[in-house]
Amino acid sequence: MATSSTDVPSGPKTTAQESPTSPSPHLTPDDRVGLLRDMLAMRTIEQRAMNLYRQGKVPGSFYDGFGQEAVSVGATWAMAAADRLCVLHRDLGAHIVRGVAPATILSQYMGREAGVTSGRDGNVHFGDYRTGCVGMVSMLPDMMLVAAGMAMAFKLRHEARCALTWFGDGSTSRGDFHEAMNWAGVQNLPVIFILENNQFAYSTPIDQQFAVNPVQRAAGYGFPGVSVDGNDVEAVFEATRAARERAIAGGGPTLIEAVTMRMHGHGAHDDMKYVPKALVEEWRKKDPIDRQSVRVTQLGVDVDALRKEVLGEVEEATKVALAGAMPDPATVTDRLFHPRDADEILLEDGEAPWSGFKGTPS
Amino acid sequence: MTEMTYLRAISDGLRTEMREDERVLLMGEDIGVYGGAFKVTDGFIEEFGADRVMDTPLAESGIVGTAVGAAVVGLRPVCEMQFADFVSCGFDQIVNVAGKMLYRQGLPVNITVRLPSGGGFSGGPYHSQNPEAWFMHSPGLKVVAPSTPEDAKGLIIASIRDPNPVIFMEHKNLYRRVKGEVPEGSYETPFRARVAREGSDLVVITYGAMVHTALEATLDLDGASIMVLDLRSLVPLDEAAILAAVHECSKVVIVDEANQTCAAGAQVAALIAEHAFEDLDGPVVRVASPDIPIPFSPPLEAAVLPSVDRVREACRQLLEY
């Protein structure tokens, strides 16, 4: 069980003398290294998977979150073990923070039996229920309602827990965005909506998606909307941490717009020719991993060594995944319905590495 | 046993299960204070409170989507679509989120979605539809359609207890018209077909309100022995019971109130064509609504919905084949 806002320890505060400044006073040096490590893991796994895709080992297309690592890693870092998440396809970092192993992720991409969905679904279309995560469907804002429903259950049962989901700029055009925002506002639910504004929905730029920035719409639903630098992992963490604290205290939902940029095409098949090169160059200078690397280097950590360590782990995981079996076609109709006499399966707690949760019952 | 209407039997089933299992909650438009558009949940809010008899925003996708979220963290929501017609607004959440969750991710979604369906009282194109086939065509959903008060209670309880998403078709034209003996307390009706009347010359295969139409149409048909098979469950479809009935009777009339193309009866006809061809002693005959919206004006609506006379005539012609 998660804790209420009043008894969540904030962790030791860093000082300007010993560390680079942070948008969050609630991160220890270990947290800040951990954030970088998980972003590195996300990028390294996705780069390896892109490579496997080009070798024909990843079927279909491949979708990554290159340049957006701070959004999923930073937000998930603020979530407690008993919290629940609906994770989208640019948010591999969420699965990494919650404890899904790299080999499992790579197996998933390659449609292997050992993947989270055992080959039933591809790409980042997965959620490992054992980590408290529900995977997306392709109609992305659908998950906003699912997250609102989790939060509704928490509130009905008087539990100090929170639900979180991401969605993109394109999602804000669909009805489920409205239904979820309205529902969460009416019922004052402990839910965090993270608008991952990466400037493009496939090829459609945001100025063809909305006339008014959706973060401003939150007020119309009766709760705050805040905009945050989506390429600053510590800023994303802090905004999410504050939103969670509000939610747990009964303050209701928060919409967080994480402003970022989709640095790759919609999928591996997309050459992104519709994106001005200057725009990509501009955003390349704001790379979230580079930025966190500067901070972590100032903390006295050898970032190159950290990169090598992560790379080694991903290479090892790749070997494991490649050695894994493909699913047996004879099982293709299995698991359509859950048997009445089988054990009940519900979402379970995930890992919650933030130092602020250490020592608290989960 | 207590005699009660089909509508009261659904209420009784919901109330019984809510008393037994505190995880069960009802969600829908106007179901709490008002007691539901048809009063299925009349008085519930007084017994169970507003948290468990939840008046929701007018948002069908919202009702189903939040129910999915609540289900995967341990509640057992029963959603009411005010009219089955309105489920189109929640279709995506049912078909793409609830129906595929277990297959994709190993996570069952224990929700029940109640669909007050069917025509016969000038509801017009948006308050008369029978959309069960939409969900039969979508993997991962169970679809049930009781015809009697006893089965309505037993199937709503079984639907809530089933760990999968269940579409519960409740026919509005049965709500107050049909009465029957209903067992007290808790019991489950299996997701299998039921022989509504024994017979050996011809079988009428149907479900929901059309069971009553079929029983009336064939009560006295020139002395012929007519079986009526009430499917009760469309997914899973009780193939063994269908094939056994065909084997017994050799002549088959299939009745749907739904629009004819790809209706539940079309699946039944296909099953018989594939697996019971040698048992047939005549063409499989279908009676259904033509593929048009259900019109408002009484003579137009009566011309569309399968009537006692149409079913009787179809049976008579097939008997003479």
XYZ file of C-alpha atoms in Angstrom:
683
model
C 0.000 0.000 0.000
C 1.293 3.427 -0.882
C 1.574 6.190 1.623
C -0.233 9.458 1.987
C 1.472 12.693 1.038
C 2.211 13.546 4.625
C 4.445 10.584 5.262
C 6.328 10.310 1.996
C 9.899 11.095 2.928
C 11.489 13.475 0.506
C 14.962 12.001 0.692
C 18.060 13.980 1.536
C 18.192 17.302 -0.238
C 21.162 18.098 -2.411
C 23.063 21.329 -2.022
C 24.575 23.637 -4.618
C 28.040 23.090 -3.175
C 28.122 19.385 -3.773
C 25.864 18.938 -6.818
C 24.635 20.619 -9.947
C 21.325 22.393 -9.507
C 18.183 20.412 -10.070
C 14.589 21.327 -10.855
C 13.712 18.948 -8.022
C 14.903 19.137 -4.413
C 13.684 15.570 -3.909
C 16.390 13.688 -5.774
C 19.478 12.171 -4.210
C 22.648 11.791 -6.242
C 21.786 8.106 -6.619
C 18.373 9.041 -7.988
C 19.949 11.366 -10.524
C 22.338 8.672 -11.695
C 19.461 6.189 -11.785
C 17.446 8.479 -14.013
C 20.347 8.701 -16.437
C 20.930 4.980 -16.290
C 17.339 4.126 -17.166
C 17.294 6.666 -20.005
C 20.504 5.126 -21.311
C 18.936 1.686 -21.036
C 15.904 2.837 -23.026
C 17.999 4.382 -25.770
C 20.430 1.500 -25.944
C 17.684 -1.116 -26.110
C 15.838 0.823 -28.797
C 18.989 1.366 -30.834
C 19.764 -2.312 -30.591
C 16.212 -3.142 -31.607
C 16.388 -0.788 -34.594
C 19.501 -2.654 -35.625
C 17.683 -5.968 -35.245
C 14.832 -4.540 -37.304
C 17.202 -3.688 -40.130
C 18.539 -7.225 -39.939
C 15.023 -8.512 -40.397
C 14.778 -9.870 -36.870
C 12.041 -7.483 -35.740
C 8.893 -8.111 -37.791
C 6.485 -5.377 -38.825
C 7.863 -1.917 -38.250
C 9.697 -0.520 -35.250
C 8.662 2.451 -33.143
C 10.953 4.176 -30.677
C 11.087 7.120 -28.330
C 14.516 8.471 -29.281
C 14.878 11.912 -27.725
C 11.840 11.448 -25.482
C 13.449 9.242 -22.849
C 13.073 11.842 -20.114
C 9.296 11.805 -20.316
C 8.688 8.176 -19.411
C 11.691 7.705 -17.128
C 11.165 10.947 -15.206
C 7.444 10.430 -14.676
C 7.679 6.755 -13.732
C 10.441 7.535 -11.243
C 7.853 9.481 -9.231
C 5.381 6.586 -9.014
C 5.045 4.244 -6.039
C 5.014 0.461 -6.294
C 1.260 0.325 -5.684
C 0.528 2.986 -8.296
C -0.651 1.874 -11.718
C 0.362 3.020 -15.180
C -0.896 2.886 -18.753
C 2.140 3.015 -20.974
C 2.410 4.236 -24.550
C 4.714 3.377 -27.418
C 7.269 6.149 -26.894
C 7.543 5.269 -23.229
C 9.767 2.233 -23.010
C 11.486 3.916 -20.075
C 8.403 3.286 -17.944
C 8.768 -0.466 -18.375
C 12.463 -0.270 -17.557
C 11.865 1.693 -14.358
C 9.063 -0.679 -13.308
C 11.362 -3.668 -13.720
C 10.830 -5.356 -17.077
C 14.111 -7.001 -18.072
C 15.911 -5.927 -21.276
C 15.856 -9.491 -22.623
C 12.088 -9.618 -22.167
C 11.714 -6.331 -24.048
C 13.922 -7.462 -26.928
C 12.095 -10.792 -27.080
C 8.861 -8.819 -27.306
C 10.147 -6.795 -30.262
C 11.181 -9.941 -32.083
C 7.858 -11.700 -31.519
C 9.438 -14.389 -29.351
C 7.721 -16.565 -26.807
C 9.642 -14.918 -23.974
C 8.284 -11.471 -24.845
C 5.721 -9.873 -22.575
C 2.870 -10.758 -24.930
C 4.358 -14.101 -26.066
C 4.172 -12.828 -29.614
C 0.496 -11.839 -29.409
C 1.311 -8.187 -29.948
C 4.399 -6.371 -31.141
C 6.593 -3.380 -30.488
C 5.914 -1.433 -27.312
C 2.316 -2.680 -27.426
C 2.739 -4.370 -24.110
C 2.236 -4.024 -20.405
C 3.574 -6.497 -17.902
C 0.786 -6.815 -15.368
C 3.307 -8.008 -12.800
C 4.783 -4.478 -12.833
C 1.455 -2.657 -12.501
C 1.399 -1.589 -16.128
C -1.280 -1.860 -18.797
C -0.046 -1.714 -22.355
C -1.493 0.666 -24.871
C -3.878 -0.013 -27.687
C -3.256 1.783 -30.957
C -6.153 4.157 -30.288
C -3.943 5.960 -27.850
C -6.267 8.149 -25.744
C -8.312 5.050 -24.856
C -5.814 4.562 -22.087
C -6.756 7.878 -20.494
C -10.091 6.338 -19.583
C -8.525 3.135 -18.322
C -6.213 5.166 -16.080
C -9.165 7.238 -14.883
C -10.969 3.992 -14.055
C -8.046 2.723 -11.976
C -8.007 6.024 -10.129
C -11.767 5.762 -9.652
C -11.318 2.372 -7.981
C -8.585 3.739 -5.713
C -10.819 6.584 -4.669
C -13.845 4.343 -4.094
C -11.748 2.080 -1.879
C -10.145 5.043 -0.075
C -6.651 3.932 -1.063
C -3.739 6.349 -1.194
C -2.722 5.381 -4.700
C -2.456 7.081 -8.022
C -2.827 6.192 -11.707
C -0.855 7.708 -14.536
C -1.008 7.596 -18.294
C 0.725 9.198 -21.212
C -0.746 10.217 -24.546
C 0.390 12.275 -27.497
C -0.543 15.583 -29.067
C -2.640 13.752 -31.651
C -4.627 12.043 -28.900
C -5.981 15.373 -27.732
C -8.190 15.527 -30.822
C -10.134 12.391 -29.948
C -13.279 12.093 -27.883
C -11.753 9.814 -25.270
C -9.426 12.675 -24.301
C -12.467 14.761 -23.485
C -14.353 11.951 -21.778
C -11.389 11.093 -19.563
C -10.528 14.685 -18.685
C -14.156 15.420 -17.875
C -14.668 12.211 -15.894
C -11.502 12.784 -13.866
C -12.533 16.359 -13.192
C -16.106 15.522 -12.198
C -15.024 12.747 -9.843
C -11.834 14.500 -8.688
C -9.757 11.394 -9.326
C -6.149 10.667 -8.308
C -4.891 10.451 -11.872
C -2.042 12.084 -13.742
C -2.396 12.712 -17.466
C 0.886 13.290 -19.247
C 0.581 14.877 -22.646
C 3.727 13.920 -24.474
C 3.839 16.776 -26.942
C 6.425 15.639 -29.459
C 5.268 18.107 -32.112
C 4.027 15.536 -34.624
C 1.267 12.932 -34.771
C 2.758 10.772 -37.495
C 3.204 13.550 -40.108
C 0.661 16.018 -38.734
C 2.186 18.999 -36.902
C 0.558 20.359 -33.778
C -0.729 23.507 -35.498
C -3.004 21.243 -37.517
C -4.000 19.322 -34.410
C -5.291 22.013 -32.066
C -6.090 25.712 -32.041
C -5.413 26.065 -28.317
C -2.665 24.202 -26.489
C -4.413 21.375 -24.644
C -2.630 22.207 -21.399
C -4.892 25.226 -21.242
C -7.950 23.016 -21.537
C -7.305 21.474 -18.125
C -8.758 24.556 -16.450
C -11.961 23.945 -18.349
C -12.210 20.530 -16.718
C -11.562 21.958 -13.298
C -7.980 20.958 -12.589
C -4.499 22.310 -13.199
C -2.508 21.928 -16.391
C 1.208 22.488 -16.216
C 3.803 22.601 -18.940
C 7.228 21.180 -18.336
C 10.474 20.808 -20.271
C 10.013 17.246 -21.482
C 13.715 16.879 -22.231
C 14.713 17.515 -18.629
C 14.235 14.255 -16.773
C 14.451 15.896 -13.365
C 11.852 18.500 -14.317
C 9.491 15.773 -15.539
C 10.081 13.889 -12.303
C 9.375 16.940 -10.188
C 6.182 17.852 -12.028
C 4.931 14.270 -11.708
C 5.970 14.008 -8.074
C 4.034 17.180 -7.267
C 1.023 15.947 -9.237
C 1.129 12.634 -7.401
C 1.357 14.349 -4.047
C -1.708 16.396 -4.959
C -3.566 13.328 -6.160
C -2.821 11.260 -3.059
C -3.878 14.158 -0.832
C -7.276 14.211 -2.554
C -6.509 17.206 -4.735
C -7.572 15.488 -7.932
C -6.093 15.145 -11.401
C -3.298 17.036 -13.079
C -2.515 17.427 -16.749
C 1.207 17.700 -17.405
C 2.370 18.717 -20.842
C 5.874 17.422 -21.418
C 7.230 19.433 -24.327
C 9.585 17.331 -26.390
C 10.377 16.325 -29.948
C 10.014 13.078 -31.860
C 13.535 12.769 -33.210
C 12.877 9.739 -35.376
C 10.083 8.954 -37.820
C 6.734 7.699 -36.640
C 8.131 4.230 -37.267
C 11.247 2.785 -38.814
C 9.563 2.969 -42.209
C 9.088 6.750 -41.984
C 11.855 8.971 -43.424
C 10.395 12.033 -41.685
C 10.882 14.219 -44.743
C 8.016 16.416 -43.580
C 10.018 17.617 -40.577
C 12.278 20.654 -41.209
C 15.915 19.665 -40.698
C 16.580 22.830 -38.721
C 13.948 21.817 -36.206
C 15.600 18.466 -35.640
C 18.986 20.132 -35.273
C 17.590 22.571 -32.761
C 16.159 19.763 -30.648
C 19.298 17.656 -30.943
C 21.033 20.266 -28.782
C 18.416 19.607 -26.080
C 18.975 15.863 -25.954
C 17.737 14.649 -22.559
C 20.516 12.109 -22.097
C 23.247 14.637 -22.923
C 21.722 17.056 -20.460
C 21.473 14.548 -17.646
C 24.971 13.311 -18.454
C 26.350 16.787 -17.737
C 24.693 16.809 -14.319
C 25.792 13.306 -13.477
C 29.351 14.027 -14.591
C 29.339 16.998 -12.221
C 28.334 14.598 -9.495
C 31.642 12.869 -10.140
C 30.237 9.831 -11.902
C 32.018 8.345 -14.923
C 29.235 8.504 -17.504
C 31.265 6.685 -20.144
C 31.669 3.773 -17.784
C 27.939 3.852 -17.116
C 27.221 3.772 -20.849
C 29.540 0.792 -21.288
C 27.891 -1.008 -18.433
C 24.440 -0.482 -19.932
C 25.648 -1.452 -23.391
C 27.118 -4.663 -21.980
C 23.841 -5.537 -20.326
C 21.881 -4.898 -23.508
C 24.292 -6.986 -25.573
C 23.910 -9.808 -23.115
C 20.131 -9.421 -23.225
C 20.204 -9.453 -27.018
C 21.980 -12.809 -26.997
C 19.403 -14.207 -24.628
C 16.535 -12.859 -26.711
C 17.960 -14.123 -29.988
C 18.385 -17.577 -28.500
C 14.762 -17.658 -27.404
C 12.137 -19.664 -29.215
C 9.428 -18.288 -31.439
C 5.919 -18.976 -30.153
C 4.334 -22.279 -31.081
C 1.574 -21.776 -33.699
C -0.354 -24.566 -31.984
C -0.936 -22.163 -29.079
C -2.386 -19.364 -31.206
C -5.948 -19.737 -29.955
C -4.905 -20.073 -26.312
C -5.753 -17.422 -23.721
C -8.752 -15.921 -25.483
C -10.841 -16.385 -22.341
C -9.756 -16.714 -18.735
C -11.119 -19.925 -17.183
C -13.573 -19.535 -14.337
C -11.625 -21.887 -12.100
C -8.252 -20.228 -12.746
C -6.681 -17.848 -10.271
C -7.735 -14.234 -10.479
C -5.123 -12.082 -12.181
C -4.876 -8.385 -11.339
C -2.210 -5.762 -11.839
C 0.627 -6.246 -9.361
C 3.111 -3.848 -7.822
C 6.073 -2.700 -9.888
C 9.487 -1.480 -8.878
C 9.620 2.044 -7.499
C 13.274 3.048 -7.272
C 12.904 6.646 -6.125
C 14.697 7.191 -2.808
C 11.594 8.990 -1.542
C 9.804 5.638 -1.308
C 12.588 3.819 0.490
C 11.626 2.537 3.867
C 7.940 3.091 3.292
C 5.566 0.149 3.234
C 4.267 -0.624 -0.228
C -39.617 -19.512 -6.238
C -41.216 -16.136 -6.732
C -43.070 -14.959 -9.785
C -41.579 -11.814 -11.210
C -41.083 -9.939 -14.461
C -37.976 -10.281 -16.614
C -37.002 -6.777 -15.504
C -37.371 -7.549 -11.805
C -35.405 -10.744 -12.293
C -32.463 -8.738 -13.644
C -32.776 -6.391 -10.666
C -32.914 -9.374 -8.338
C -29.784 -10.863 -9.876
C -27.864 -7.609 -9.603
C -28.992 -7.062 -6.021
C -28.162 -10.632 -5.025
C -24.657 -10.407 -6.415
C -24.036 -6.942 -4.961
C -24.958 -8.262 -1.539
C -22.615 -11.229 -1.940
C -19.643 -9.438 -3.472
C -18.651 -5.954 -2.438
C -16.402 -5.640 -5.496
C -19.467 -5.369 -7.722
C -20.509 -1.853 -8.648
C -22.984 -0.538 -11.189
C -22.125 2.300 -13.551
C -24.360 4.103 -15.980
C -26.381 7.100 -16.951
C -29.321 7.927 -14.662
C -29.078 4.579 -12.844
C -28.676 5.958 -9.324
C -31.057 8.612 -8.094
C -33.464 8.008 -10.960
C -33.141 4.220 -10.832
C -32.380 3.780 -14.529
C -34.315 4.652 -17.653
C -36.217 1.368 -17.246
C -35.993 1.261 -13.440
C -33.817 -1.851 -13.338
C -31.830 -0.288 -10.497
C -34.763 1.380 -8.777
C -34.041 1.619 -5.055
C -30.451 0.403 -5.397
C -28.851 3.682 -4.409
C -30.679 3.562 -1.093
C -29.342 0.103 -0.317
C -25.849 0.277 -1.797
C -24.981 3.971 -1.897
C -23.920 6.280 -4.692
C -20.409 4.824 -4.905
C -21.721 1.407 -5.950
C -24.649 2.675 -8.006
C -22.786 5.309 -9.882
C -24.470 8.003 -11.917
C -21.858 8.702 -14.544
C -21.321 11.470 -17.062
C -23.133 10.899 -20.341
C -20.206 9.138 -21.976
C -20.416 5.513 -23.111
C -16.730 5.221 -23.973
C -16.063 6.696 -20.561
C -18.304 4.170 -18.842
C -16.652 1.186 -20.478
C -13.106 2.578 -20.376
C -13.190 3.452 -16.702
C -14.830 0.103 -15.973
C -11.868 -1.625 -17.616
C -9.479 0.345 -15.427
C -11.472 -0.437 -12.298
C -11.647 -4.125 -13.235
C -7.912 -4.632 -13.667
C -7.337 -3.279 -10.166
C -9.933 -5.544 -8.604
C -13.479 -4.218 -8.933
C -16.248 -5.955 -10.885
C -18.106 -3.231 -12.727
C -21.469 -3.774 -14.368
C -22.023 -1.080 -16.983
C -25.452 -0.109 -18.180
C -25.807 1.304 -21.649
C -29.059 3.206 -21.359
C -30.076 1.742 -24.707
C -28.161 -0.936 -26.589
C -28.050 1.479 -29.504
C -25.752 3.799 -27.556
C -23.075 1.137 -27.229
C -21.698 2.266 -30.575
C -20.193 5.191 -28.635
C -18.395 2.719 -26.368
C -17.571 0.212 -29.077
C -13.852 0.930 -29.259
C -13.292 0.417 -25.539
C -15.197 -2.882 -25.620
C -13.676 -4.274 -28.789
C -10.131 -2.942 -28.686
C -9.396 -2.536 -25.003
C -11.557 -4.990 -23.038
C -11.810 -7.745 -25.648
C -8.121 -8.013 -26.461
C -6.482 -7.375 -23.091
C -6.228 -10.991 -21.953
C -5.029 -12.340 -25.265
C -2.383 -9.646 -25.635
C -1.185 -9.161 -22.094
C -2.529 -12.011 -19.996
C -4.718 -9.624 -18.001
C -8.401 -10.611 -17.724
C -11.021 -7.844 -17.800
C -13.949 -8.756 -15.598
C -16.668 -6.387 -16.757
C -20.295 -6.899 -17.666
C -21.983 -4.543 -20.095
C -25.779 -4.555 -20.034
C -27.478 -3.685 -23.310
C -31.230 -3.014 -23.208
C -32.014 -3.980 -26.757
C -34.747 -4.611 -29.259
C -37.823 -3.059 -30.773
C -41.551 -3.366 -30.772
C -42.747 -0.120 -29.206
C -41.936 2.680 -31.661
C -38.491 3.389 -30.304
C -37.304 4.304 -33.770
C -33.851 3.808 -35.295
C -31.887 4.699 -32.144
C -33.836 2.930 -29.412
C -34.622 -0.415 -31.045
C -31.441 -2.034 -32.281
C -30.099 -5.527 -31.658
C -26.327 -5.076 -31.999
C -25.242 -8.438 -30.558
C -23.558 -9.566 -33.770
C -21.106 -6.669 -33.623
C -19.678 -8.266 -30.507
C -19.913 -11.858 -31.693
C -17.545 -10.830 -34.473
C -15.036 -9.412 -32.035
C -12.731 -11.896 -30.295
C -12.492 -12.001 -26.532
C -16.064 -11.080 -25.662
C -18.823 -13.334 -24.420
C -22.376 -12.504 -25.468
C -25.480 -13.753 -23.684
C -29.175 -13.060 -24.305
C -31.706 -14.479 -21.825
C -35.353 -14.923 -22.750
C -36.936 -15.805 -19.390
C -36.898 -14.228 -15.928
C -35.182 -17.285 -14.447
C -32.401 -17.159 -17.020
C -32.126 -13.369 -16.815
C -31.275 -13.599 -13.127
C -29.017 -16.627 -13.491
C -27.169 -15.195 -16.468
C -26.570 -11.760 -14.963
C -25.020 -13.442 -11.929
C -22.951 -15.771 -14.117
C -21.860 -12.817 -16.265
C -20.630 -10.854 -13.279
C -18.723 -13.888 -11.984
C -17.207 -14.687 -15.358
C -13.667 -13.255 -15.404
C -14.048 -12.093 -19.012
C -15.945 -9.183 -20.587
C -19.577 -10.225 -21.057
C -22.117 -8.414 -23.222
C -25.479 -8.968 -21.579
C -28.346 -8.485 -24.032
C -31.583 -7.770 -22.190
C -34.597 -7.308 -24.403
C -36.717 -4.295 -23.549
C -39.829 -5.877 -24.969
C -39.544 -8.631 -22.360
C -39.009 -6.313 -19.391
C -42.613 -6.120 -18.220
C -44.364 -8.397 -20.701
C -42.814 -11.654 -19.568
C -43.256 -13.091 -16.095
C -42.051 -16.323 -14.625
C -40.982 -18.245 -11.564
C -37.533 -17.220 -10.351
C -35.531 -19.121 -7.729
C -34.639 -17.248 -4.578
C -31.046 -16.476 -3.698
C -27.949 -16.941 -5.745
C -27.615 -19.257 -8.738
C -25.974 -19.267 -12.141
C -27.421 -20.111 -15.521
C -24.826 -21.792 -17.728
C -23.739 -20.192 -21.009
C -25.461 -22.994 -22.924
C -28.623 -23.441 -24.952
C -31.938 -24.567 -23.478
C -34.744 -26.523 -25.087
C -37.718 -24.206 -24.570
C -40.092 -26.814 -25.963
C -39.447 -30.364 -27.064
C -40.375 -31.408 -30.607
C -39.281 -33.643 -33.456
C -40.674 -32.389 -36.807
C -38.930 -29.028 -36.978
C -36.732 -26.890 -34.743
C -36.891 -23.127 -34.405
C -33.517 -21.866 -33.215
C -33.564 -18.401 -31.704
C -32.831 -16.346 -28.568
C -34.072 -13.371 -26.576
C -37.507 -11.958 -27.336
C -37.872 -14.141 -30.426
C -38.073 -17.234 -28.205
C -41.516 -16.050 -27.156
C -42.473 -15.207 -30.727
C -41.378 -18.689 -31.797
C -43.237 -20.426 -28.951
C -46.429 -18.575 -29.788
C -46.066 -19.127 -33.537
C -45.593 -22.870 -33.175
C -47.901 -23.635 -30.268
C -50.451 -25.212 -32.533
C -49.160 -25.669 -36.043
C -51.466 -28.200 -37.645
C -50.464 -30.774 -35.081
C -46.750 -30.705 -35.942
C -44.203 -31.376 -33.222
C -42.024 -28.257 -33.088
C -38.935 -27.865 -30.957
C -37.860 -24.382 -29.859
C -34.197 -24.054 -28.977
C -33.302 -21.007 -26.912
C -29.609 -20.293 -27.486
C -29.220 -18.145 -24.330
C -25.514 -17.675 -25.115
C -24.252 -16.480 -28.499
C -20.586 -16.540 -27.477
C -19.839 -19.240 -26.635
C -22.353 -20.708 -29.053
C -23.689 -24.072 -27.936
C -22.792 -25.921 -31.106
C -23.506 -29.342 -29.654
C -27.063 -28.381 -28.700
C -27.693 -26.878 -32.140
C -26.392 -29.920 -33.970
C -28.334 -32.269 -31.692
C -31.550 -30.359 -32.391
C -30.967 -30.509 -36.128
C -30.237 -34.216 -35.887
C -33.493 -34.703 -34.024
C -35.727 -32.536 -36.232
C -34.067 -32.345 -39.675
C -35.876 -29.125 -40.481
C -34.618 -25.785 -39.171
C -35.999 -22.265 -38.968
C -33.646 -19.684 -37.482
C -35.144 -16.478 -36.146
C -33.294 -13.226 -35.418
C -34.856 -9.935 -34.495
C -31.569 -8.342 -35.588
C -30.863 -7.228 -39.137
C -30.369 -10.272 -41.265
C -26.860 -9.946 -42.675
C -24.225 -11.538 -40.446
C -26.702 -11.853 -37.586
C -26.285 -14.531 -34.919
C -28.598 -16.732 -36.960
C -26.267 -16.510 -39.935
C -23.573 -18.118 -37.816
C -26.008 -20.812 -36.738
C -26.937 -21.428 -40.397
C -23.289 -21.672 -41.377
C -22.616 -24.124 -38.567
C -25.493 -26.334 -39.710
C -24.376 -26.155 -43.345
C -20.879 -27.224 -42.387
C -21.617 -29.876 -39.810
C -25.193 -31.093 -40.189
C -25.785 -31.175 -43.929
C -26.539 -34.882 -43.868
C -29.149 -34.390 -41.155
C -31.188 -31.864 -43.127
C -34.453 -32.624 -44.827
C -35.015 -29.224 -46.357
C -33.293 -25.843 -46.754
C -32.276 -23.895 -43.666
C -34.833 -21.102 -43.417
C -34.117 -17.753 -41.818
C -36.508 -15.149 -40.497
C -34.944 -11.835 -39.485
C -35.344 -8.094 -39.810
C -34.433 -6.817 -43.265
C -31.238 -4.784 -43.503
C -32.795 -1.424 -42.808
C -32.914 0.818 -39.739
C -35.821 0.039 -37.412
C -38.508 2.568 -38.392
C -40.614 4.547 -35.948
C -44.203 4.424 -37.197
C -46.115 1.345 -35.893
C -47.132 -0.125 -39.273
C -43.592 0.321 -40.599
C -41.984 -1.221 -37.534
C -44.432 -4.126 -37.622
C -43.454 -4.723 -41.230
C -39.815 -5.078 -40.232
C -39.663 -7.103 -37.008
C -40.256 -10.850 -37.282
C -43.843 -11.424 -36.214
C -45.685 -14.477 -34.938
C -47.358 -14.760 -38.342
C -44.080 -14.582 -40.272
C -42.477 -17.237 -38.118
C -45.560 -19.461 -38.328
C -45.696 -19.119 -42.099
C -42.000 -19.904 -42.449
C -42.441 -23.044 -40.332
C -45.529 -24.126 -42.254
C -43.811 -23.786 -45.607
C -40.771 -25.714 -44.424
C -42.941 -28.482 -42.965
C -44.538 -28.859 -46.392
C -41.182 -29.037 -48.158
